[in-house]
Each structure stands twice: as structure tokens, then as C-alpha cells.
Coordinates of C-alpha atoms in Angstrom, one line a residue:
M1 CA -17.5 -9.6 -92.2
R2 CA -20.7 -10.8 -90.5
R3 CA -18.6 -12.7 -88.0
T4 CA -17.5 -10.7 -85.0
E5 CA -14.1 -12.4 -85.0
F6 CA -13.4 -10.5 -88.3
A7 CA -15.7 -7.5 -87.9
Q8 CA -14.0 -6.2 -84.6
P9 CA -10.4 -6.2 -86.0
A10 CA -11.7 -4.6 -89.2
L11 CA -13.4 -1.8 -87.3
F12 CA -10.3 -1.3 -85.2
A13 CA -8.1 -1.0 -88.3
T14 CA -10.6 1.3 -90.0
Q15 CA -10.9 3.6 -87.0
L16 CA -7.2 3.7 -86.4
A17 CA -6.4 4.6 -90.0
M18 CA -9.1 7.3 -90.0
F19 CA -7.7 8.7 -86.7
R20 CA -4.2 8.9 -88.2
L21 CA -5.6 10.5 -91.4
A22 CA -7.4 13.1 -89.3
G23 CA -4.3 13.8 -87.3
E24 CA -2.2 14.2 -90.5
L25 CA -4.8 16.8 -91.7
G26 CA -4.6 18.7 -88.4
L27 CA -7.5 17.4 -86.5
A28 CA -5.9 16.6 -83.1
G29 CA -8.3 15.0 -80.6
G30 CA -7.9 16.6 -77.2
A31 CA -10.4 14.2 -75.7
L32 CA -11.4 10.7 -76.8
L33 CA -14.4 8.5 -76.4
G34 CA -15.1 5.1 -77.9
H35 CA -18.3 3.1 -78.3
S36 CA -17.8 -0.6 -77.4
I37 CA -14.9 -1.9 -79.6
G38 CA -14.2 1.8 -80.3
E39 CA -13.0 2.2 -76.7
L40 CA -10.0 0.0 -77.5
T41 CA -9.1 2.2 -80.5
A42 CA -9.5 5.3 -78.3
A43 CA -7.2 3.8 -75.6
H44 CA -4.5 3.4 -78.2
A45 CA -5.1 6.8 -79.7
A46 CA -4.8 8.4 -76.3
G47 CA -1.4 6.7 -75.8
A48 CA -2.6 4.3 -73.0
L49 CA -2.0 1.2 -75.1
S50 CA 0.7 0.5 -77.6
L51 CA -0.4 -0.6 -81.1
D52 CA 0.8 -4.2 -80.4
D53 CA -1.1 -4.4 -77.1
A54 CA -4.3 -2.8 -78.5
A55 CA -4.3 -5.1 -81.5
A56 CA -3.7 -8.2 -79.4
L57 CA -6.5 -7.3 -77.1
V58 CA -8.9 -6.6 -80.0
V59 CA -8.1 -10.0 -81.6
A60 CA -8.5 -11.8 -78.2
R61 CA -11.8 -10.0 -77.6
A62 CA -13.1 -10.8 -81.0
L63 CA -12.2 -14.5 -80.7
V64 CA -13.7 -15.1 -77.3
M65 CA -16.9 -13.2 -78.2
Q66 CA -17.3 -15.2 -81.4
A67 CA -17.1 -18.3 -79.3
A68 CA -19.9 -17.0 -77.0
P69 CA -23.4 -18.5 -77.4
E70 CA -25.2 -17.5 -80.6
G71 CA -29.0 -17.1 -81.0
G72 CA -29.4 -13.8 -79.2
A73 CA -30.9 -10.6 -80.3
M74 CA -30.5 -6.8 -79.7
V75 CA -33.2 -4.1 -80.1
S76 CA -33.0 -0.3 -79.8
L77 CA -35.8 1.4 -77.9
R78 CA -36.8 5.1 -78.0
A79 CA -37.2 5.0 -74.2
P80 CA -35.1 6.2 -71.2
E81 CA -32.9 3.7 -69.4
P82 CA -34.7 3.7 -66.0
E83 CA -38.0 2.7 -67.6
V84 CA -36.4 0.1 -69.8
A85 CA -34.5 -1.4 -66.8
A86 CA -37.8 -1.7 -64.9
S87 CA -39.4 -3.6 -67.7
L88 CA -36.6 -6.3 -67.7
K89 CA -38.3 -7.8 -64.7
E90 CA -40.8 -9.3 -67.1
V91 CA -38.2 -11.6 -68.6
D92 CA -36.4 -12.8 -65.4
G93 CA -32.8 -12.1 -66.2
L94 CA -32.8 -13.2 -69.8
V95 CA -32.3 -9.7 -71.2
A96 CA -30.0 -6.8 -70.1
V97 CA -29.5 -3.2 -71.0
A98 CA -26.7 -3.3 -73.5
A99 CA -26.2 0.4 -74.2
V100 CA -27.5 3.8 -73.3
N101 CA -26.9 5.9 -76.4
G102 CA -29.0 9.0 -75.5
P103 CA -31.5 10.3 -73.0
R104 CA -34.3 8.3 -74.7
S105 CA -32.2 5.7 -76.6
T106 CA -31.6 2.4 -74.9
V107 CA -30.5 -0.9 -76.4
I108 CA -31.5 -4.3 -74.9
S109 CA -29.8 -7.6 -75.5
G110 CA -30.3 -11.2 -74.6
D111 CA -32.3 -14.3 -75.5
A112 CA -34.0 -13.7 -78.8
A113 CA -37.5 -14.8 -77.7
A114 CA -37.3 -12.6 -74.6
V115 CA -36.0 -9.6 -76.5
R116 CA -38.8 -9.9 -79.1
K117 CA -41.4 -10.2 -76.2
L118 CA -40.1 -7.0 -74.6
A119 CA -39.9 -5.2 -77.9
A120 CA -43.5 -6.1 -78.7
A121 CA -44.6 -4.8 -75.3
W122 CA -42.8 -1.5 -75.9
R123 CA -44.3 -1.1 -79.4
A124 CA -47.8 -1.7 -77.8
R125 CA -47.0 1.4 -75.7
G126 CA -46.3 3.4 -78.8
V127 CA -42.5 3.3 -78.5
R128 CA -40.3 3.0 -81.6
T129 CA -38.2 -0.1 -81.7
K130 CA -35.5 -1.3 -84.1
L131 CA -34.0 -4.8 -84.4
L132 CA -30.2 -4.5 -84.8
A133 CA -28.4 -6.7 -87.3
V134 CA -26.0 -8.6 -85.0
S135 CA -24.5 -12.1 -84.7
H136 CA -24.6 -12.3 -80.9
A137 CA -26.3 -10.7 -78.0
F138 CA -23.4 -8.4 -77.0
H139 CA -23.2 -6.7 -73.6
S140 CA -25.6 -9.3 -72.1
P141 CA -25.4 -12.5 -70.1
H142 CA -24.6 -14.3 -73.4
M143 CA -21.1 -12.7 -73.0
D144 CA -20.4 -14.3 -69.6
P145 CA -18.4 -17.2 -71.0
A146 CA -16.0 -14.8 -72.7
L147 CA -15.1 -12.8 -69.6
R148 CA -12.4 -15.1 -68.3
G149 CA -10.6 -15.2 -71.6
L150 CA -10.8 -11.4 -71.9
A151 CA -9.3 -10.9 -68.4
E152 CA -6.5 -13.3 -69.2
A153 CA -5.6 -11.4 -72.4
A154 CA -5.7 -8.0 -70.5
R155 CA -3.2 -9.2 -67.9
A156 CA -0.5 -9.1 -70.6
L157 CA -1.1 -5.4 -71.3
T158 CA 1.4 -2.6 -70.5
V159 CA -0.7 0.4 -69.7
R160 CA 0.7 3.9 -69.8
E161 CA -0.7 7.2 -68.5
P162 CA -3.1 8.5 -71.2
A163 CA -1.6 11.5 -73.1
A164 CA -5.1 12.8 -73.9
V165 CA -8.3 12.8 -71.9
L166 CA -9.9 9.4 -72.3
V167 CA -13.5 8.9 -71.2
S168 CA -14.6 5.3 -70.7
T169 CA -18.1 4.3 -71.8
R170 CA -18.0 1.5 -69.2
T171 CA -18.2 4.2 -66.4
G172 CA -19.1 7.3 -68.3
R173 CA -16.3 9.3 -66.7
V174 CA -12.6 10.0 -67.4
A175 CA -10.5 6.8 -67.2
T176 CA -7.3 6.6 -65.1
R177 CA -4.3 4.5 -65.8
E178 CA -5.1 2.3 -62.8
E179 CA -8.5 1.6 -64.1
L180 CA -7.2 0.7 -67.6
A181 CA -4.5 -1.5 -66.1
A182 CA -7.1 -3.6 -64.2
P183 CA -7.7 -6.8 -66.3
D184 CA -11.3 -6.9 -65.1
H185 CA -12.0 -3.5 -66.6
W186 CA -11.7 -4.9 -70.1
A187 CA -13.8 -8.0 -69.3
A188 CA -16.5 -5.8 -67.8
Q189 CA -16.3 -3.4 -70.7
A190 CA -17.5 -6.2 -73.0
R191 CA -20.3 -7.3 -70.6
E192 CA -21.7 -4.2 -69.0
P193 CA -23.8 -1.5 -70.7
V194 CA -22.1 1.0 -73.0
R195 CA -22.8 4.3 -71.2
F196 CA -22.3 6.4 -74.3
H197 CA -24.8 9.1 -73.1
D198 CA -22.9 9.6 -69.9
G199 CA -19.6 9.7 -71.8
V200 CA -20.8 12.4 -74.1
R201 CA -22.1 14.5 -71.2
A202 CA -18.7 14.0 -69.4
L203 CA -16.9 15.4 -72.4
R204 CA -19.3 18.3 -72.6
A205 CA -18.7 19.1 -69.0
L206 CA -15.0 19.3 -69.8
G207 CA -15.7 22.0 -72.3
V208 CA -15.7 19.9 -75.5
D209 CA -18.0 21.6 -78.1
T210 CA -17.0 20.0 -81.4
F211 CA -17.3 16.2 -81.6
V212 CA -15.8 14.5 -84.7
E213 CA -16.8 10.9 -85.4
I214 CA -13.9 8.7 -86.5
G215 CA -15.6 5.8 -88.0
P216 CA -17.0 4.3 -91.3
D217 CA -20.3 6.1 -91.2
A218 CA -22.3 8.7 -89.3
T219 CA -24.0 6.5 -86.7
T220 CA -22.4 7.9 -83.5
A221 CA -22.5 11.5 -84.7
G222 CA -26.3 11.3 -84.7
M223 CA -26.2 9.8 -81.2
V224 CA -24.0 12.6 -80.0
A225 CA -26.5 15.1 -81.4
D226 CA -29.3 13.3 -79.6
C227 CA -27.3 13.5 -76.3
L228 CA -26.8 17.3 -76.8
A229 CA -30.3 18.1 -78.2
G230 CA -30.9 20.7 -75.6
E231 CA -27.8 22.8 -76.5
S232 CA -29.0 24.6 -79.6
G233 CA -26.0 25.7 -81.6
E234 CA -23.5 25.4 -78.7
A235 CA -22.1 22.0 -79.7
A236 CA -21.8 20.2 -82.9
A237 CA -21.3 16.6 -84.1
I238 CA -19.4 16.1 -87.3
P239 CA -18.9 12.7 -89.0
L240 CA -15.6 12.3 -90.8
V241 CA -17.4 10.0 -93.3
R242 CA -21.0 11.3 -93.9
D243 CA -21.4 9.3 -97.1
P244 CA -19.4 6.0 -97.3
S245 CA -19.9 6.0 -101.1
D246 CA -18.0 9.3 -101.4
E247 CA -15.4 9.2 -98.6
A248 CA -13.0 11.9 -100.1
R249 CA -15.8 14.5 -100.3
S250 CA -17.1 13.6 -96.9
V251 CA -13.7 14.1 -95.3
L252 CA -13.3 17.5 -97.0
R253 CA -16.7 18.5 -95.8
A254 CA -15.9 17.4 -92.2
L255 CA -12.7 19.4 -92.3
A256 CA -14.5 22.5 -93.5
Q257 CA -17.2 22.1 -90.8
A258 CA -14.6 21.7 -88.1
Y259 CA -12.6 24.7 -89.3
A260 CA -15.7 26.8 -89.3
R261 CA -16.0 26.0 -85.6
G262 CA -12.5 27.2 -84.9
V263 CA -10.7 23.8 -85.1
A264 CA -7.2 24.1 -86.6
V265 CA -6.8 22.3 -90.0
A266 CA -3.6 21.7 -91.9
W267 CA -4.9 23.1 -95.1
A268 CA -1.4 23.0 -96.8
K269 CA -1.6 19.2 -96.5
V270 CA -5.1 19.2 -97.8
I271 CA -4.8 21.4 -100.9
G272 CA -1.0 21.6 -101.3
E273 CA 1.4 24.5 -101.2
G274 CA 2.3 27.3 -103.5
P275 CA 0.6 30.5 -104.8
G276 CA -2.4 28.6 -106.1
A277 CA -3.1 27.3 -102.6
D278 CA -2.8 30.6 -100.7
P279 CA -6.1 31.9 -99.4
A280 CA -7.4 35.0 -101.2
A281 CA -7.1 38.3 -99.4
V282 CA -10.4 39.1 -97.8
P283 CA -11.5 42.7 -98.3
T284 CA -12.2 44.9 -95.2
Y285 CA -15.3 46.5 -96.6
P286 CA -18.7 44.9 -96.1
F287 CA -19.8 42.4 -98.7
R288 CA -22.8 43.1 -100.8
H289 CA -25.6 40.9 -99.5
E290 CA -26.4 39.1 -102.7
R291 CA -26.9 35.3 -103.0
H292 CA -25.4 33.4 -105.9
W293 CA -25.3 29.9 -104.6
I294 CA -27.2 27.3 -106.6
T295 CA -29.7 25.7 -104.3
P296 CA -32.4 23.0 -104.8
S297 CA -35.5 24.4 -106.2
Y298 CA -39.0 23.3 -105.4
G299 CA -39.9 23.6 -109.1
V300 CA -42.7 22.0 -111.0
R301 CA -40.7 19.6 -113.1
S302 CA -41.1 16.6 -110.8
G303 CA -44.1 15.0 -109.2
S304 CA -47.5 13.9 -110.6
P305 CA -49.3 16.1 -113.1
R306 CA -51.7 17.1 -110.3
E307 CA -48.8 18.2 -108.1
R308 CA -47.2 20.2 -110.9
E309 CA -50.5 21.9 -111.6
L310 CA -50.9 22.7 -107.9
W311 CA -47.4 24.4 -107.7
R312 CA -48.0 26.3 -110.9
A313 CA -51.1 27.7 -109.3
V314 CA -49.0 28.7 -106.3
D315 CA -46.4 30.3 -108.4
D316 CA -49.1 32.3 -110.2
L317 CA -50.8 33.2 -107.0
D318 CA -54.0 31.7 -108.5
A319 CA -56.2 30.9 -105.4
E320 CA -59.1 29.7 -107.5
R321 CA -57.0 27.3 -109.6
F322 CA -55.3 26.1 -106.4
A323 CA -58.7 25.3 -104.7
A324 CA -59.8 23.5 -107.9
V325 CA -56.7 21.3 -107.9
V326 CA -56.9 20.5 -104.2
G327 CA -60.6 19.9 -104.3
G328 CA -63.1 19.9 -101.4
V329 CA -61.9 23.3 -100.1
A330 CA -64.7 25.0 -98.1
A331 CA -62.6 27.9 -96.8
P332 CA -63.4 31.5 -97.9
P333 CA -61.5 32.7 -101.0
D334 CA -59.6 35.2 -98.9
A335 CA -58.3 32.4 -96.6
V336 CA -57.3 30.2 -99.6
G337 CA -55.5 33.2 -101.0
E338 CA -53.5 33.6 -97.8
V339 CA -52.5 29.9 -97.9
V340 CA -51.3 30.3 -101.6
A341 CA -49.4 33.4 -100.8
A342 CA -47.7 31.7 -97.8
L343 CA -46.7 28.7 -99.9
R344 CA -45.3 31.1 -102.6
R345 CA -43.2 32.9 -100.0
W346 CA -41.9 29.5 -98.7
R347 CA -40.9 28.4 -102.2
S348 CA -39.2 31.6 -102.9
G349 CA -37.3 31.5 -99.5
V350 CA -36.0 27.9 -99.8
S351 CA -35.0 28.2 -103.4
G352 CA -33.1 31.4 -103.0
Q353 CA -35.2 33.4 -105.3
G354 CA -35.5 37.2 -105.0
S355 CA -32.9 39.9 -104.9
G356 CA -30.4 40.1 -102.2
E357 CA -30.4 43.9 -101.8
N358 CA -33.0 46.5 -102.4
Q359 CA -32.5 49.7 -104.2
S360 CA -32.0 51.6 -101.0
G361 CA -29.0 49.4 -100.1
E362 CA -30.7 48.0 -97.1
I363 CA -30.4 44.3 -96.4
P364 CA -34.0 42.8 -96.7
A365 CA -35.5 40.8 -93.9
A366 CA -35.2 37.0 -93.9
A367 CA -37.6 35.1 -96.0
A368 CA -41.0 34.6 -94.3
S369 CA -41.8 31.2 -92.7
P370 CA -44.0 29.0 -94.9
L371 CA -46.3 28.9 -91.9
D372 CA -46.9 32.6 -91.8
G373 CA -50.5 33.3 -92.5
V374 CA -51.5 29.7 -92.8
P375 CA -54.8 28.9 -91.1
A376 CA -54.6 26.2 -88.4
E377 CA -56.6 23.8 -90.4
E378 CA -54.2 24.0 -93.3
R379 CA -51.0 23.9 -91.3
H380 CA -50.6 20.1 -91.3
A381 CA -50.4 19.9 -95.1
V382 CA -47.7 22.5 -95.2
L383 CA -45.7 20.8 -92.5
L384 CA -46.1 17.4 -94.1
A385 CA -44.6 18.8 -97.4
M386 CA -41.7 20.3 -95.5
V387 CA -41.0 17.0 -93.6
L388 CA -41.1 14.9 -96.7
A389 CA -38.7 17.3 -98.5
A390 CA -36.4 17.1 -95.5
V391 CA -36.6 13.3 -95.5
D392 CA -35.8 13.1 -99.2
G393 CA -32.9 15.5 -98.7
A394 CA -31.4 13.5 -95.8
L395 CA -31.6 10.3 -97.8
G396 CA -30.3 11.9 -101.0
H397 CA -33.5 10.7 -102.9
A398 CA -35.5 12.5 -105.5
A399 CA -38.7 14.2 -104.3
G400 CA -41.5 11.8 -103.6
A401 CA -39.3 8.8 -102.9
V402 CA -40.7 8.5 -99.4
G403 CA -44.4 8.6 -98.8
P404 CA -46.3 10.2 -95.9
H405 CA -47.0 6.8 -94.3
D406 CA -43.7 5.1 -95.0
D407 CA -41.7 3.9 -92.0
L408 CA -38.8 6.4 -91.7
T409 CA -36.4 3.9 -90.1
Q410 CA -37.1 1.3 -92.8
A411 CA -36.6 4.0 -95.4
G412 CA -33.1 4.5 -94.1
I413 CA -33.3 7.4 -91.6
T414 CA -30.6 7.0 -88.9
S415 CA -29.9 9.2 -85.9
F416 CA -27.7 11.4 -88.0
G417 CA -30.4 11.6 -90.7
A418 CA -32.8 12.7 -87.9
L419 CA -30.3 15.5 -87.1
E420 CA -30.3 16.7 -90.7
I421 CA -34.1 16.6 -90.9
A422 CA -34.5 18.5 -87.6
G423 CA -31.9 21.1 -88.7
R424 CA -33.6 21.7 -92.1
I425 CA -37.1 22.1 -90.5
S426 CA -35.6 24.4 -87.9
R427 CA -34.0 26.6 -90.6
E428 CA -37.1 26.8 -92.7
T429 CA -39.6 27.5 -89.9
G430 CA -37.5 29.4 -87.4
V431 CA -38.4 26.8 -84.8
N432 CA -35.9 24.8 -82.9
V433 CA -36.7 21.1 -83.6
P434 CA -34.7 18.5 -81.6
P435 CA -33.5 15.4 -83.4
G436 CA -35.2 13.2 -80.8
L437 CA -38.6 14.5 -82.0
V438 CA -37.9 13.0 -85.5
L439 CA -36.8 9.7 -84.0
D440 CA -39.9 9.5 -81.8
H441 CA -42.2 9.3 -84.8
R442 CA -42.6 6.4 -87.2
T443 CA -43.8 8.3 -90.3
A444 CA -43.6 11.7 -91.9
H445 CA -47.3 12.0 -91.4
E446 CA -47.0 11.4 -87.7
L447 CA -44.1 13.8 -87.3
A448 CA -46.0 16.6 -89.2
A449 CA -49.0 16.0 -86.9
R450 CA -46.8 16.3 -83.8
L451 CA -45.2 19.4 -85.1
D452 CA -48.7 20.8 -85.8
E453 CA -49.8 20.0 -82.2
L454 CA -46.8 21.6 -80.7
L455 CA -47.0 24.7 -82.8
A456 CA -50.7 25.0 -81.9
S457 CA -49.8 24.7 -78.3
Q458 CA -47.1 27.4 -78.7
A459 CA -49.6 29.7 -80.4
G460 CA -52.1 29.2 -77.6
D461 CA -54.8 27.8 -79.8
D462 CA -54.6 24.2 -78.7
P463 CA -54.2 23.1 -75.1
R464 CA -53.4 19.4 -75.8
S465 CA -49.6 19.6 -75.7
R466 CA -48.7 22.3 -73.2
S467 CA -46.8 19.8 -71.1
E468 CA -44.4 19.3 -74.0
H469 CA -43.9 23.0 -74.8
D470 CA -40.2 22.8 -74.1
A471 CA -39.7 20.3 -76.9
M472 CA -39.8 23.2 -79.4
E473 CA -39.2 26.8 -79.0
L474 CA -39.1 29.9 -81.1
R475 CA -35.6 31.2 -81.8

């Protein structure tokens, strides 16, 4: 499957099977968008291409691209397309922009040596880079020998008017039957940049607010979230398969998430029919506001002996013992006590401790932020603990699996993982954190430091980051 002549047909078959499964379960796509080979699947799903024609084009595409020159490379950069395009002048046509996956997510492709040179230059400027595992330099001049064969294969297609909205990532706009019927369209679609960001924005402009990824993992769902980072809560990206090792659970979770956003789901086909499958009657009186869900606890069973002792001191509100465990604390006892109290409130809030309703019957206020009452000089440590917990949660690892200075990308954080980390930090702090902020920083330590700077700017006690105030905002 490392050869594109096999990988592309396999992806097409997987995407098509998942699309039909989603349709069988009630998820009908009113608008479709595909990334690279995914656009051919989308064209068939939209009714523009028959299954025979779409499959024939996929196979022809895979074969001619396999025959293209090898030895290229592709690298993803956390930088906007205009700046990346300007930097290509340094390598004299050997590298091209292959994809624009977000406002600050651009992929370059071309000769391996030239790509490595450019990537090194971007890293020297402090920009995150990631080498992609590919067999060829797709969407670059390396694909030029494949274009004639692709155009020849496309001439045999019978193209119908799409039955659903189909946005092309070649142009970033709604595709017409005439465009899809032009043989050169499918040749250019394999050579020109994948304008995924423009395509997502085009769908959003049409009113699409729930994006469901039909694919073998959650890669493009994270990219969609990056494209829509400024629209807090208004749009959502849901991967049909969040965890490839547990596909059935992932699909059920995706159905539930889509249903919660108002998308129709054929529950009778999911859970069967009969009395046992009927939804329970919902009472009309207000629910008692009591929490019974079992949630992860920040207990003292894991971690080093020193960590366990530290959290015991927090649980006991023992500021003196806390200071002794941490060591080197020069702050006044009252200040240390405030830090310990804030950490205790945070632990209680995220683990669901405490009663749900007081004796007067009033619903209590939401749990305090773990940052409440924390002195500025202690804030970074609290933020770092929160970031590390969010990283471990996104990866499904035990606490402490990722260290403060470990590279998050190498640890396995993807764009969708960044979305989950940002969401968790936002929920726990009451601050809106965009996924792009996670992707822009190499380690948990760097991310926590950046959050600290932005919070300081927001609070007015640090003028360093006022120009980036819009990156985070209080809800």
C-alpha cells in the first residue's frame, strides 16, 4: 500500500464504502468536497460520475502518477500561502505549492533537496515543518509527465449534472458539469495545488455548518477545524472514524455528534426496531442538576512519588507541605495558599467532584477556573499541567506519557488532535483557544508559555503580546 498505484484505488474504495454506510445510517451529504483523490470519490457521490467511470479514472490516475519520477519530497509548513509562494523563488521552479489546507497550513512539493532546503529556511524562522510520508512529489512539476495520460482517460468520461453541491478543490468553488466534463480539469486537478481552505470557506458561505469527514482517519476533520477556527461554536468538524482501531465505536460517536447538531440519523437502522429501541419519554419538568457521569480524575495514584505527595498537599489544602515539596518557593505563605486553593478548585472542577445542587435548590455556579487567584509568576506551571493533561487525553495515553519538551508532532498530535487539545483547554479555562495556536508550537512547554503571554496581555499586566490579543478571547 506504499505504492500510489494501489493506495489511490484503496482510498477510493474505502471512502465510497464509508459514504454508503453513512447514507444508509441517515447521514445524507447535501454538499461535498474532496481532498486530492477524494475529489474523484466526491464526484461519484454527487452523481456527476458513474461508478464505472469514477473507478476507471481513479485507476488511470494511480497508474500514470506511479510512473511519474520518484525521488521527490513533500513538507507541510505552518505558514500562509502568499509567504510560502514568495519563498519558492529561492529554489528556481524546483518546488511548488501542493496544497493550501488552512489559513496558515501550506504544503510544498518537488525535488527532495530543494524541499529540504526550503524547510530548513522556514524552521530557522521559527516555523513548524513536517515531512510527509509520500512516494512521489504530488501536485508538483514531478507530475507533468502524467498529465497527458490523465487527460486521455478523462475524455472517455460521461459527466452528468451533479445531484448535490460539489465544490472542487482545484478552484475552491462550486463545480459545474461543464468544468467536470473538460478532460484538462482532471489533469490539472492532479498537478495544481489542492485549495482545501478555499473549498471549506465556499461550503461555509453556502450555509454548511456540520462537516463530516468520510475517510479512514480524522486528518481532514482537523484541517476543517483549522479553516473555521474563528467561528467559535458555529460550525463543527466530525470524523466518521476518530479511532481506526475502534471503527464501530467511532461511527456511533460521529452519529451522536451529528444528531446533537440537528442532523437526521436513521436510528432504527443503528439500534434496530421494537419496544427496546424506542426512545424513553422525556419528562416535561426540569431535571435535577446532579452529575453522575464517571469522568477522569486527577488523582494521586499515578506519577512519581513527589508528584503524588504534591497533589496530596493540594487535596489537603496544606500550603506549607506544598511549598516543601515544590522547593525554592520564595512567595509569602498567603500567596502559596492561594495557589494551592486554586489548584484544589481546578481538580474538583475537572473531576466532577462536589454536589450538583445546594440545599436551597439553586444550581451552583460553574467550577472556578484553575487560573483564578494564581499569581502571574505561578501561572505557567498551572497552564503546563493543563496542556500536558490535554495532550495525553488527545493521544489516549496515561498521564505523563508526553513530557514538557517532547515534540508534539512526533508524539502523534495531528490537526484533529490539536482541535481536541484546544477544546479541552477552552472548556477548563473559559478561554477560547484556536486549534492553530496548538499547531504553531512545538512542545507543551512552548504552548503553555504562549498561553501565559496571551493571558498576561489580556489581563493588562504584560504588553508583549497585545498585537495577538485576538488569538484568544474570554467567552
